[in-house]
Amino acid sequence: MTSGGGPAPGSPSVVLRLTTALFYGFSSFMIVVVNKSVLTTYQFPSFQFLGLGQMVATIVVMYSAKKLSIVKFPDWNRDIPRKAFPLPLIYIGNLIFGLGSTKRLNLPMFTVLRRFSILFTMILEYVVLGHLASRRVQAIVILMVIGAIIAALNDLAFDLRGYVFILLNDLFTALNGVYVKKKLDSKELGKYGLLFYNALFMLFPTMAICFSTGDFEKVLAFPGWSEPLFVLQFFMSCFMGFILMYSTILCTGHNSALTTTIVGTIKNILITYLGMVFGGDYIFSWSNFVGLNISVLCSLCYTYISLTDPFTRRSASFTSSGHSADHPNLRVQIL
């Protein structure tokens, strides 16, 4: 911060921070809705194959953009795996467990259990990045998690494997956000290089998983390929996977890993209530409903604190490394 209390040189404007956060929130909301439709409504047999489609879409879009000189990122060399590690491993875990939990849990419980990713992110930001959240933020996050626990203890549609998947998804989400921030600050690959090489490195392990589990045979035998609406939603999911990865990197770069995580949680407020009414797999109980709402209210409180607490806003400062200048025209077009 400057002596006059204004933003530090090189830090993003409030408008840019807000725009990237809203872009991420919208992308995160849309992919949950589309994935839920593909995996639950149409009973698509393989969430791993759906993740594979999202990786292929990212590779095709980023490679085409590079060839058309829309974006720039380093060409392949022997140092690329070192510069990208451990993000590919983290992201494949995040993708697999995220899609798996989406398939097994009702939307309200899926969204409320995602609150644990905020706790994990707050801890990892301190351990990996040295960023300590203010006491107000710590208190709100703890209350948010307590609300999630109350809801979980009274979940009448309890699914143990779904719970394990969502908690692992929370951990990998936190790891992904923190290490994306670390890699962006190091300036080695840039945001477009991170996108492209992450997807490239994840492609072959995910294909191996699909082969070993027999998912390719299940996908080929799936009868929904004859339905145009399903096909449209499947390809929407693939493209939204790329958009989500891009918006995650933008939001984390211009804000912080914790802010990206909390934006994802705020958009889940809408999904929580829509899932109760339209999801078809939510079983109502008063204690579960109260726990859900405690977590939702705490999410709103965090949003207010993040906008008014100078400590929290300083932790979101974008480094003066010039990441936002990688290709400003593409950023404006997409946002």
mmCIF file of C-alpha atoms in Angstrom:
data_model
loop_
_atom_site.group_PDB
_atom_site.id
_atom_site.type_symbol
_atom_site.label_atom_id
_atom_site.label_comp_id
_atom_site.label_asym_id
_atom_site.label_seq_id
_atom_site.Cartn_x
_atom_site.Cartn_y
_atom_site.Cartn_z
ATOM 1 C CA MET A 1 0.000 0.000 0.000
ATOM 2 C CA THR A 2 1.142 3.535 -0.628
ATOM 3 C CA SER A 3 1.522 6.034 2.188
ATOM 4 C CA GLY A 4 -1.741 7.657 1.123
ATOM 5 C CA GLY A 5 -3.623 4.409 1.542
ATOM 6 C CA GLY A 6 -4.131 3.788 -2.199
ATOM 7 C CA PRO A 7 -3.348 0.560 -3.977
ATOM 8 C CA ALA A 8 0.251 -0.481 -4.263
ATOM 9 C CA PRO A 9 1.965 -0.038 -7.649
ATOM 10 C CA GLY A 10 1.378 -3.066 -9.840
ATOM 11 C CA SER A 11 -1.648 -4.272 -7.853
ATOM 12 C CA PRO A 12 -4.885 -4.922 -9.773
ATOM 13 C CA SER A 13 -7.763 -2.473 -9.695
ATOM 14 C CA VAL A 14 -10.896 -3.302 -7.712
ATOM 15 C CA VAL A 15 -12.830 -3.580 -10.991
ATOM 16 C CA LEU A 16 -10.342 -6.097 -12.411
ATOM 17 C CA ARG A 17 -10.344 -8.142 -9.208
ATOM 18 C CA LEU A 18 -14.141 -8.136 -9.097
ATOM 19 C CA THR A 19 -14.494 -8.975 -12.794
ATOM 20 C CA THR A 20 -12.136 -11.947 -12.629
ATOM 21 C CA ALA A 21 -13.862 -13.181 -9.472
ATOM 22 C CA LEU A 22 -17.317 -12.942 -11.111
ATOM 23 C CA PHE A 23 -16.009 -14.665 -14.252
ATOM 24 C CA TYR A 24 -14.684 -17.530 -12.129
ATOM 25 C CA GLY A 25 -17.927 -17.732 -10.145
ATOM 26 C CA PHE A 26 -20.043 -17.917 -13.292
ATOM 27 C CA SER A 27 -17.770 -20.560 -14.853
ATOM 28 C CA SER A 28 -17.758 -22.629 -11.674
ATOM 29 C CA PHE A 29 -21.548 -22.444 -11.417
ATOM 30 C CA MET A 30 -22.157 -23.433 -15.032
ATOM 31 C CA ILE A 31 -19.830 -26.440 -15.000
ATOM 32 C CA VAL A 32 -21.437 -27.874 -11.848
ATOM 33 C CA VAL A 33 -24.902 -27.564 -13.426
ATOM 34 C CA VAL A 34 -23.824 -29.114 -16.739
ATOM 35 C CA ASN A 35 -21.763 -31.880 -15.099
ATOM 36 C CA LYS A 36 -24.656 -32.748 -12.774
ATOM 37 C CA SER A 37 -26.981 -33.037 -15.766
ATOM 38 C CA VAL A 38 -24.568 -35.215 -17.754
ATOM 39 C CA LEU A 39 -23.578 -37.505 -14.881
ATOM 40 C CA THR A 40 -26.826 -37.743 -12.910
ATOM 41 C CA THR A 41 -29.740 -36.877 -15.188
ATOM 42 C CA TYR A 42 -28.394 -38.785 -18.194
ATOM 43 C CA GLN A 43 -26.477 -41.330 -16.070
ATOM 44 C CA PHE A 44 -23.301 -40.986 -18.147
ATOM 45 C CA PRO A 45 -21.152 -43.952 -16.998
ATOM 46 C CA SER A 46 -17.698 -42.358 -16.681
ATOM 47 C CA PHE A 47 -16.723 -39.140 -14.936
ATOM 48 C CA GLN A 48 -13.092 -39.937 -15.852
ATOM 49 C CA PHE A 49 -13.959 -39.837 -19.563
ATOM 50 C CA LEU A 50 -15.773 -36.535 -19.066
ATOM 51 C CA GLY A 51 -12.618 -35.163 -17.443
ATOM 52 C CA LEU A 52 -10.602 -36.481 -20.392
ATOM 53 C CA GLY A 53 -12.846 -34.529 -22.746
ATOM 54 C CA GLN A 54 -12.221 -31.353 -20.731
ATOM 55 C CA MET A 55 -8.455 -31.846 -21.016
ATOM 56 C CA VAL A 56 -8.614 -32.413 -24.772
ATOM 57 C CA ALA A 57 -10.705 -29.246 -25.190
ATOM 58 C CA THR A 58 -8.136 -27.226 -23.215
ATOM 59 C CA ILE A 59 -5.219 -28.550 -25.266
ATOM 60 C CA VAL A 60 -6.958 -27.883 -28.595
ATOM 61 C CA VAL A 61 -8.062 -24.353 -27.659
ATOM 62 C CA MET A 62 -4.712 -23.278 -26.188
ATOM 63 C CA TYR A 63 -2.619 -24.820 -28.990
ATOM 64 C CA SER A 64 -4.823 -23.174 -31.640
ATOM 65 C CA ALA A 65 -4.608 -19.819 -29.854
ATOM 66 C CA LYS A 66 -0.807 -20.091 -29.723
ATOM 67 C CA LYS A 67 -0.579 -20.928 -33.440
ATOM 68 C CA LEU A 68 -2.810 -17.944 -34.235
ATOM 69 C CA SER A 69 -0.537 -15.722 -32.082
ATOM 70 C CA ILE A 70 -3.433 -14.871 -29.761
ATOM 71 C CA VAL A 71 -1.532 -16.094 -26.709
ATOM 72 C CA LYS A 72 2.107 -16.763 -25.914
ATOM 73 C CA PHE A 73 3.647 -19.424 -23.719
ATOM 74 C CA PRO A 74 6.994 -21.296 -23.752
ATOM 75 C CA ASP A 75 7.632 -24.036 -26.306
ATOM 76 C CA TRP A 76 8.363 -27.524 -25.020
ATOM 77 C CA ASN A 77 11.757 -28.112 -23.434
ATOM 78 C CA ARG A 78 13.237 -30.399 -20.801
ATOM 79 C CA ASP A 79 12.565 -27.933 -18.001
ATOM 80 C CA ILE A 80 8.794 -27.751 -18.602
ATOM 81 C CA PRO A 81 7.886 -30.750 -16.365
ATOM 82 C CA ARG A 82 9.917 -29.286 -13.487
ATOM 83 C CA LYS A 83 8.303 -25.874 -13.905
ATOM 84 C CA ALA A 84 4.783 -27.344 -13.988
ATOM 85 C CA PHE A 85 5.204 -29.891 -11.170
ATOM 86 C CA PRO A 86 3.265 -30.658 -8.958
ATOM 87 C CA LEU A 87 0.235 -28.964 -10.576
ATOM 88 C CA PRO A 88 -0.605 -31.767 -13.071
ATOM 89 C CA LEU A 89 -0.786 -34.357 -10.270
ATOM 90 C CA ILE A 90 -2.837 -32.014 -8.095
ATOM 91 C CA TYR A 91 -5.236 -31.135 -10.883
ATOM 92 C CA ILE A 92 -5.901 -34.716 -11.960
ATOM 93 C CA GLY A 93 -6.787 -35.553 -8.352
ATOM 94 C CA ASN A 94 -9.007 -32.484 -8.159
ATOM 95 C CA LEU A 95 -10.753 -33.377 -11.413
ATOM 96 C CA ILE A 96 -11.366 -37.061 -10.669
ATOM 97 C CA PHE A 97 -12.585 -36.619 -7.103
ATOM 98 C CA GLY A 98 -14.605 -33.520 -8.035
ATOM 99 C CA LEU A 99 -16.516 -35.281 -10.793
ATOM 100 C CA GLY A 100 -16.859 -38.423 -8.651
ATOM 101 C CA SER A 101 -18.382 -36.497 -5.756
ATOM 102 C CA THR A 102 -20.715 -34.599 -8.116
ATOM 103 C CA LYS A 103 -22.075 -37.942 -9.297
ATOM 104 C CA ARG A 104 -22.599 -39.424 -5.802
ATOM 105 C CA LEU A 105 -23.875 -36.512 -3.666
ATOM 106 C CA ASN A 106 -27.023 -34.406 -3.821
ATOM 107 C CA LEU A 107 -26.329 -30.783 -4.764
ATOM 108 C CA PRO A 108 -26.990 -29.183 -1.340
ATOM 109 C CA MET A 109 -24.595 -31.548 0.473
ATOM 110 C CA PHE A 110 -22.056 -31.348 -2.345
ATOM 111 C CA THR A 111 -21.943 -27.575 -2.066
ATOM 112 C CA VAL A 112 -21.905 -27.353 1.720
ATOM 113 C CA LEU A 113 -19.098 -29.905 2.042
ATOM 114 C CA ARG A 114 -17.088 -27.831 -0.409
ATOM 115 C CA ARG A 115 -16.707 -25.343 2.490
ATOM 116 C CA PHE A 116 -13.897 -27.528 3.831
ATOM 117 C CA SER A 117 -11.796 -26.421 0.853
ATOM 118 C CA ILE A 118 -11.756 -22.926 2.391
ATOM 119 C CA LEU A 119 -10.300 -24.244 5.642
ATOM 120 C CA PHE A 120 -7.703 -26.280 3.751
ATOM 121 C CA THR A 121 -6.820 -23.279 1.569
ATOM 122 C CA MET A 122 -6.391 -20.993 4.560
ATOM 123 C CA ILE A 123 -4.022 -23.489 6.179
ATOM 124 C CA LEU A 124 -2.034 -24.124 2.989
ATOM 125 C CA GLU A 125 -1.725 -20.405 2.185
ATOM 126 C CA TYR A 126 0.071 -20.034 5.517
ATOM 127 C CA VAL A 127 2.217 -23.162 5.115
ATOM 128 C CA VAL A 128 3.177 -22.723 1.436
ATOM 129 C CA LEU A 129 2.878 -18.971 0.781
ATOM 130 C CA GLY A 130 3.320 -17.523 4.254
ATOM 131 C CA HIS A 131 -0.022 -15.642 4.085
ATOM 132 C CA LEU A 132 -1.805 -15.611 7.447
ATOM 133 C CA ALA A 133 -5.520 -14.781 7.340
ATOM 134 C CA SER A 134 -6.844 -12.183 9.794
ATOM 135 C CA ARG A 135 -8.566 -13.331 12.984
ATOM 136 C CA ARG A 136 -11.942 -12.227 11.588
ATOM 137 C CA VAL A 137 -11.461 -14.403 8.508
ATOM 138 C CA GLN A 138 -10.300 -17.351 10.614
ATOM 139 C CA ALA A 139 -13.398 -17.069 12.827
ATOM 140 C CA ILE A 140 -15.780 -16.914 9.846
ATOM 141 C CA VAL A 141 -14.119 -19.910 8.162
ATOM 142 C CA ILE A 142 -14.383 -21.978 11.352
ATOM 143 C CA LEU A 143 -18.087 -21.128 11.693
ATOM 144 C CA MET A 144 -18.591 -22.030 8.030
ATOM 145 C CA VAL A 145 -17.052 -25.451 8.622
ATOM 146 C CA ILE A 146 -19.132 -25.969 11.784
ATOM 147 C CA GLY A 147 -22.265 -25.345 9.713
ATOM 148 C CA ALA A 148 -21.085 -27.915 7.177
ATOM 149 C CA ILE A 149 -20.469 -30.465 9.952
ATOM 150 C CA ILE A 150 -23.962 -29.903 11.423
ATOM 151 C CA ALA A 151 -25.481 -30.469 7.980
ATOM 152 C CA ALA A 152 -23.353 -33.564 7.373
ATOM 153 C CA LEU A 153 -24.271 -35.161 10.707
ATOM 154 C CA ASN A 154 -27.923 -35.069 9.692
ATOM 155 C CA ASP A 155 -27.624 -35.954 6.012
ATOM 156 C CA LEU A 156 -30.337 -38.555 5.453
ATOM 157 C CA ALA A 157 -28.851 -39.452 2.051
ATOM 158 C CA PHE A 158 -25.364 -40.187 3.491
ATOM 159 C CA ASP A 159 -22.920 -41.762 1.024
ATOM 160 C CA LEU A 160 -19.521 -42.681 2.538
ATOM 161 C CA ARG A 161 -17.682 -42.872 -0.781
ATOM 162 C CA GLY A 162 -19.214 -39.566 -1.838
ATOM 163 C CA TYR A 163 -18.018 -37.952 1.410
ATOM 164 C CA VAL A 164 -14.483 -39.309 0.964
ATOM 165 C CA PHE A 165 -14.446 -38.071 -2.643
ATOM 166 C CA ILE A 166 -15.640 -34.560 -1.733
ATOM 167 C CA LEU A 167 -13.120 -34.137 1.108
ATOM 168 C CA LEU A 168 -10.283 -35.268 -1.171
ATOM 169 C CA ASN A 169 -11.645 -32.879 -3.800
ATOM 170 C CA ASP A 170 -11.509 -30.100 -1.179
ATOM 171 C CA LEU A 171 -7.880 -30.901 -0.384
ATOM 172 C CA PHE A 172 -6.838 -30.982 -4.046
ATOM 173 C CA THR A 173 -8.774 -27.749 -4.718
ATOM 174 C CA ALA A 174 -6.832 -26.028 -1.929
ATOM 175 C CA LEU A 175 -3.511 -27.420 -3.173
ATOM 176 C CA ASN A 176 -4.331 -26.367 -6.735
ATOM 177 C CA GLY A 177 -5.208 -22.799 -5.758
ATOM 178 C CA VAL A 178 -2.122 -22.310 -3.606
ATOM 179 C CA TYR A 179 0.332 -23.789 -6.107
ATOM 180 C CA VAL A 180 -1.236 -21.896 -9.042
ATOM 181 C CA LYS A 181 -0.579 -18.700 -7.085
ATOM 182 C CA LYS A 182 2.988 -19.827 -6.375
ATOM 183 C CA LYS A 183 3.659 -20.742 -10.014
ATOM 184 C CA LEU A 184 2.179 -17.476 -11.312
ATOM 185 C CA ASP A 185 4.378 -15.492 -8.934
ATOM 186 C CA SER A 186 7.463 -17.382 -10.158
ATOM 187 C CA LYS A 187 6.827 -16.157 -13.782
ATOM 188 C CA GLU A 188 8.205 -19.391 -15.296
ATOM 189 C CA LEU A 189 5.319 -20.550 -17.507
ATOM 190 C CA GLY A 190 2.727 -17.775 -17.271
ATOM 191 C CA LYS A 191 -0.986 -18.451 -16.988
ATOM 192 C CA TYR A 192 -1.354 -19.798 -20.535
ATOM 193 C CA GLY A 193 1.616 -22.128 -20.192
ATOM 194 C CA LEU A 194 0.176 -23.463 -16.946
ATOM 195 C CA LEU A 195 -3.150 -24.132 -18.654
ATOM 196 C CA PHE A 196 -1.685 -25.914 -21.668
ATOM 197 C CA TYR A 197 0.987 -28.045 -20.010
ATOM 198 C CA ASN A 198 -1.218 -29.025 -17.061
ATOM 199 C CA ALA A 199 -3.811 -30.417 -19.462
ATOM 200 C CA LEU A 200 -1.115 -32.074 -21.598
ATOM 201 C CA PHE A 201 0.540 -33.835 -18.658
ATOM 202 C CA MET A 202 -2.822 -34.998 -17.295
ATOM 203 C CA LEU A 203 -4.034 -36.398 -20.613
ATOM 204 C CA PHE A 204 -2.167 -39.723 -20.685
ATOM 205 C CA PRO A 205 -2.655 -40.700 -17.004
ATOM 206 C CA THR A 206 -6.385 -40.062 -17.387
ATOM 207 C CA MET A 207 -6.489 -42.175 -20.558
ATOM 208 C CA ALA A 208 -4.729 -44.959 -18.652
ATOM 209 C CA ILE A 209 -7.345 -44.752 -15.885
ATOM 210 C CA CYS A 210 -10.161 -44.977 -18.449
ATOM 211 C CA PHE A 211 -8.560 -48.035 -20.062
ATOM 212 C CA SER A 212 -7.871 -49.824 -16.776
ATOM 213 C CA THR A 213 -11.411 -49.312 -15.449
ATOM 214 C CA GLY A 214 -13.129 -50.332 -18.682
ATOM 215 C CA ASP A 215 -14.657 -46.884 -19.030
ATOM 216 C CA PHE A 216 -13.988 -46.662 -22.762
ATOM 217 C CA GLU A 217 -16.202 -49.715 -23.370
ATOM 218 C CA LYS A 218 -18.942 -48.272 -21.145
ATOM 219 C CA VAL A 219 -18.797 -44.936 -22.982
ATOM 220 C CA LEU A 220 -18.979 -46.569 -26.400
ATOM 221 C CA ALA A 221 -22.022 -48.588 -25.315
ATOM 222 C CA PHE A 222 -23.779 -45.572 -23.757
ATOM 223 C CA PRO A 223 -27.157 -45.083 -25.506
ATOM 224 C CA GLY A 224 -27.281 -41.326 -24.920
ATOM 225 C CA TRP A 225 -25.045 -40.551 -27.909
ATOM 226 C CA SER A 226 -28.149 -40.690 -30.090
ATOM 227 C CA GLU A 227 -29.747 -37.813 -28.130
ATOM 228 C CA PRO A 228 -28.732 -34.384 -29.513
ATOM 229 C CA LEU A 229 -29.417 -32.609 -26.201
ATOM 230 C CA PHE A 230 -27.069 -34.945 -24.315
ATOM 231 C CA VAL A 231 -24.352 -34.565 -26.958
ATOM 232 C CA LEU A 232 -24.685 -30.775 -26.718
ATOM 233 C CA GLN A 233 -24.348 -30.846 -22.922
ATOM 234 C CA PHE A 234 -21.393 -33.238 -23.096
ATOM 235 C CA PHE A 235 -19.446 -30.883 -25.370
ATOM 236 C CA MET A 236 -20.548 -27.911 -23.257
ATOM 237 C CA SER A 237 -19.006 -29.663 -20.255
ATOM 238 C CA CYS A 238 -15.761 -30.229 -22.164
ATOM 239 C CA PHE A 239 -15.529 -26.573 -23.199
ATOM 240 C CA MET A 240 -16.550 -25.326 -19.751
ATOM 241 C CA GLY A 241 -13.708 -27.382 -18.291
ATOM 242 C CA PHE A 242 -11.277 -25.181 -20.223
ATOM 243 C CA ILE A 243 -13.125 -21.995 -19.268
ATOM 244 C CA LEU A 244 -13.065 -23.011 -15.601
ATOM 245 C CA MET A 245 -9.321 -23.646 -15.626
ATOM 246 C CA TYR A 246 -8.685 -20.308 -17.337
ATOM 247 C CA SER A 247 -10.958 -18.383 -14.975
ATOM 248 C CA THR A 248 -9.367 -20.080 -11.949
ATOM 249 C CA ILE A 249 -5.912 -18.905 -12.966
ATOM 250 C CA LEU A 250 -7.173 -15.368 -13.695
ATOM 251 C CA CYS A 251 -8.999 -15.084 -10.382
ATOM 252 C CA THR A 252 -6.126 -16.539 -8.353
ATOM 253 C CA GLY A 253 -3.576 -14.329 -10.085
ATOM 254 C CA HIS A 254 -5.493 -11.090 -9.576
ATOM 255 C CA ASN A 255 -6.804 -11.963 -6.105
ATOM 256 C CA SER A 256 -5.610 -14.863 -3.921
ATOM 257 C CA ALA A 257 -6.060 -18.622 -3.607
ATOM 258 C CA LEU A 258 -8.384 -18.097 -0.627
ATOM 259 C CA THR A 259 -10.494 -15.562 -2.548
ATOM 260 C CA THR A 260 -10.838 -17.976 -5.484
ATOM 261 C CA THR A 261 -11.955 -20.696 -3.103
ATOM 262 C CA ILE A 262 -14.490 -18.461 -1.366
ATOM 263 C CA VAL A 263 -15.947 -17.228 -4.679
ATOM 264 C CA GLY A 264 -16.559 -20.843 -5.609
ATOM 265 C CA THR A 265 -18.326 -21.287 -2.303
ATOM 266 C CA ILE A 266 -20.479 -18.177 -2.729
ATOM 267 C CA LYS A 267 -21.777 -19.365 -6.089
ATOM 268 C CA ASN A 268 -22.651 -22.611 -4.344
ATOM 269 C CA ILE A 269 -25.254 -20.685 -2.330
ATOM 270 C CA LEU A 270 -27.421 -20.521 -5.437
ATOM 271 C CA ILE A 271 -26.729 -24.172 -6.258
ATOM 272 C CA THR A 272 -27.604 -25.184 -2.680
ATOM 273 C CA TYR A 273 -31.095 -23.729 -2.795
ATOM 274 C CA LEU A 274 -31.756 -24.708 -6.410
ATOM 275 C CA GLY A 275 -30.653 -28.248 -5.565
ATOM 276 C CA MET A 276 -33.170 -28.451 -2.716
ATOM 277 C CA VAL A 277 -36.030 -27.585 -5.057
ATOM 278 C CA PHE A 278 -35.008 -29.017 -8.426
ATOM 279 C CA GLY A 279 -32.241 -31.554 -7.730
ATOM 280 C CA GLY A 280 -34.561 -34.441 -6.948
ATOM 281 C CA ASP A 281 -32.116 -36.197 -4.585
ATOM 282 C CA TYR A 282 -32.191 -33.938 -1.491
ATOM 283 C CA ILE A 283 -33.899 -35.356 1.637
ATOM 284 C CA PHE A 284 -35.071 -32.584 3.969
ATOM 285 C CA SER A 285 -34.416 -32.508 7.727
ATOM 286 C CA TRP A 286 -34.466 -29.448 9.975
ATOM 287 C CA SER A 287 -30.995 -29.944 11.441
ATOM 288 C CA ASN A 288 -29.494 -30.500 7.993
ATOM 289 C CA PHE A 289 -31.298 -27.395 6.707
ATOM 290 C CA VAL A 290 -30.032 -25.287 9.651
ATOM 291 C CA GLY A 291 -26.451 -26.458 9.086
ATOM 292 C CA LEU A 292 -26.668 -25.567 5.417
ATOM 293 C CA ASN A 293 -27.871 -22.061 6.228
ATOM 294 C CA ILE A 294 -25.209 -21.449 8.882
ATOM 295 C CA SER A 295 -22.569 -22.230 6.280
ATOM 296 C CA VAL A 296 -24.286 -20.018 3.699
ATOM 297 C CA LEU A 297 -24.519 -17.024 6.064
ATOM 298 C CA CYS A 298 -20.855 -17.363 7.006
ATOM 299 C CA SER A 299 -19.975 -17.355 3.307
ATOM 300 C CA LEU A 300 -21.771 -14.033 2.919
ATOM 301 C CA CYS A 301 -19.969 -12.645 5.983
ATOM 302 C CA TYR A 302 -16.616 -13.594 4.476
ATOM 303 C CA THR A 303 -17.482 -11.755 1.272
ATOM 304 C CA TYR A 304 -18.131 -8.585 3.262
ATOM 305 C CA ILE A 305 -14.919 -8.966 5.277
ATOM 306 C CA SER A 306 -12.810 -9.598 2.169
ATOM 307 C CA LEU A 307 -14.044 -6.310 0.672
ATOM 308 C CA THR A 308 -13.630 -4.199 3.828
ATOM 309 C CA ASP A 309 -10.682 -5.705 5.719
ATOM 310 C CA PRO A 310 -7.409 -4.044 4.578
ATOM 311 C CA PHE A 311 -5.396 -7.060 5.752
ATOM 312 C CA THR A 312 -7.400 -9.429 3.568
ATOM 313 C CA ARG A 313 -7.250 -7.090 0.575
ATOM 314 C CA ARG A 314 -3.472 -6.703 0.872
ATOM 315 C CA SER A 315 -3.016 -10.469 0.806
ATOM 316 C CA ALA A 316 -4.760 -10.493 -2.584
ATOM 317 C CA SER A 317 -2.327 -8.075 -4.200
ATOM 318 C CA PHE A 318 -1.098 -9.112 -7.591
ATOM 319 C CA THR A 319 2.677 -9.191 -7.809
ATOM 320 C CA SER A 320 4.380 -6.600 -9.997
ATOM 321 C CA SER A 321 5.629 -9.352 -12.294
ATOM 322 C CA GLY A 322 3.518 -8.356 -15.297
ATOM 323 C CA HIS A 323 1.316 -11.457 -15.475
ATOM 324 C CA SER A 324 -1.656 -9.298 -16.441
ATOM 325 C CA ALA A 325 0.197 -8.185 -19.549
ATOM 326 C CA ASP A 326 0.648 -11.702 -20.964
ATOM 327 C CA HIS A 327 -2.003 -10.880 -23.538
ATOM 328 C CA PRO A 328 -4.485 -8.236 -22.413
ATOM 329 C CA ASN A 329 -6.596 -8.461 -25.568
ATOM 330 C CA LEU A 330 -7.531 -12.092 -24.917
ATOM 331 C CA ARG A 331 -8.424 -11.283 -21.330
ATOM 332 C CA VAL A 332 -10.777 -8.495 -22.426
ATOM 333 C CA GLN A 333 -12.408 -10.649 -25.105
ATOM 334 C CA ILE A 334 -13.121 -13.540 -22.764
ATOM 335 C CA LEU A 335 -14.217 -11.446 -19.797
#
